[in-house]
Amino acid sequence: MKVLIVEDDPLHRSYLHEAVCSALPECETVIEAENGIAGEQFARDHKTAHIVMDLQMTGRNGIEAARTIWKERPDTRILFWSNYSDEAYVRGVSRIVPDGAAYGYVLKSASDERLKLALRSIFVESQCVIDREVRGLQQKSIGHPNSFTDSEYEILVDIALGLTDRAIAKRRNLSLRSVQNRLQHLYDKLDVYQTSPEDRLDSQFNLRARAVAVALLRKLLNYSALERAEAELQDWLNDQP
Amino acid sequence: MKVLIVEDDPLHRSYLHEAVCSALPECETVIEAENGIAGEQFARDHKTAHIVMDLQMTGRNGIEAARTIWKERPDTRILFWSNYSDEAYVRGVSRIVPDGAAYGYVLKSASDERLKLALRSIFVESQCVIDREVRGLQQKSIGHPNSFTDSEYEILVDIALGLTDRAIAKRRNLSLRSVQNRLQHLYDKLDVYQTSPEDRLDSQFNLRARAVAVALLRKLLNYSALERAEAELQDWLNDQP
DNA sequence: TCGCGTCCTGCGTAAACCCGCATCCGCTTG
DNA sequence: CAAGCGGATGCGGGTTTACGCAGGACGCGA
């Protein structure tokens, strides 16, 4: 078995290396990549079917790297090993995992034991292993009334990028009013009206900007999500007349 | 000599511990705190004058912790040891360092050697040691035409929080028009008009939201800065009629 | 088949935003 | 001292948002 480690922090990388060797004695080769670009390259060159990947790396982050890797070979098994369980990450990951692929999401704060168990489960047994905390987010993010639908999330990203209503309408093929309609829903769910102080303070907030702020504070959005969205936006802009 | 380490990642913490011991043989006690709150507490209890501190910790981050520590004893020597050189962090740090205090800012990507040298320079020689890359940012952020004044930065934070022009005016004791004036400067400097494709007739962007987006993408703002600003905002809101 | 809920859409209005033009003030410079 | 410069403020108006009201389309269980 060959395992590829993609992780930009040297300390974490060597820790992972050790964990992999001890959890998977049958693994004869461990390759280390220190960023997403190199990770993609190594995955291609070495045809590795087993990857441990950090999210949040500078340059190309884990989600982007995983997406291209999975696009080239959807049966790759990837264990995401991250410091955070931001909803933005969780959503980003579940958006790209191919049907039937075995993958995992383990937090760096998890114990040694847990990490090794996850390594075996995913790489040997082809099981999905999702950290309980992350699982909780995934659950909540479907079904629960106070969660966000894809369309609401989409429009959240669009206003976070700074698009006007009109531009969003054009991009998403909607009417102006529909965009505003969706915004309405978003504002409601994000509880952006600051009604907390009992009486009316004439809403001190610019709803649009406030929505972005609370989304960031709640980790519904993070830098990495913004970065990806910005790249997509630029692509789209270049295709416009 | 006593040294306090404030760092939430266990691997980094033990690495630091080792580095401190080897760089400072005269150090007889090393205390470890795994978050900002504990860090403040230990600093108070043990009256440590030498601290190595991570920025970006969950809960109370390094900048907040450092501020309260320095408020209690301004002669504390603090070495900030961070993964990032975001302008938001650099600005946040230089905003709180007391006059004449010895401090340092070293990136985690720096070599072992560099870290140990910094430890000695700051804790023994009371020298300031600022990573070259960070230094560069500091330089650029004063004087250079394409940099941000404090007032522009202030208003950037305010719109990022989602305040309306009127609310900002009230909070900063300005007239409405002055706020918009400052916004104007901000928009100019952030180059928010997307003039890149030759003739963008009706700019697709909501300037206010776009300004926040590019500030985030350029690391002029980050989560930690937003978090701090939000806390201050809530304080201010509670003081309002 | 009929409601019913959810989403899209148009119309219209009040408020907020963006910003050019112009004045005033305090501070630097020759 | 006069000129100049950058920031604060007023005025005015064109544009964009926020959102209530009111239809219309589509799917779904009774």
mmCIF file of C-alpha atoms (C1' of nucleotides) in Angstrom, chain B residues 174-175 177-178 181-182 185 206, chain D residues 7-12 16-17:
data_model
loop_
_atom_site.group_PDB
_atom_site.id
_atom_site.type_symbol
_atom_site.label_atom_id
_atom_site.label_comp_id
_atom_site.label_asym_id
_atom_site.label_seq_id
_atom_site.Cartn_x
_atom_site.Cartn_y
_atom_site.Cartn_z
ATOM 1 C CA LEU B 174 -18.863 62.092 12.110
ATOM 2 C CA SER B 175 -21.397 63.526 9.758
ATOM 3 C CA ARG B 177 -21.260 62.836 4.438
ATOM 4 C CA SER B 178 -17.890 62.336 6.070
ATOM 5 C CA ASN B 181 -16.296 60.454 2.008
ATOM 6 C CA ARG B 182 -14.111 57.966 3.807
ATOM 7 C CA HIS B 185 -11.323 56.744 -0.296
ATOM 8 C CA ASN B 206 -22.073 46.425 -4.764
ATOM 9 C "C1'" DG D 7 -10.070 66.028 5.653
ATOM 10 C "C1'" DA D 8 -15.008 67.290 7.339
ATOM 11 C "C1'" DT D 9 -19.329 68.905 5.964
ATOM 12 C "C1'" DG D 10 -23.649 70.453 3.027
ATOM 13 C "C1'" DC D 11 -26.518 69.973 -1.096
ATOM 14 C "C1'" DG D 12 -28.579 67.498 -4.676
ATOM 15 C "C1'" DT D 16 -29.674 50.251 -5.723
ATOM 16 C "C1'" DT D 17 -31.870 47.749 -1.827
#
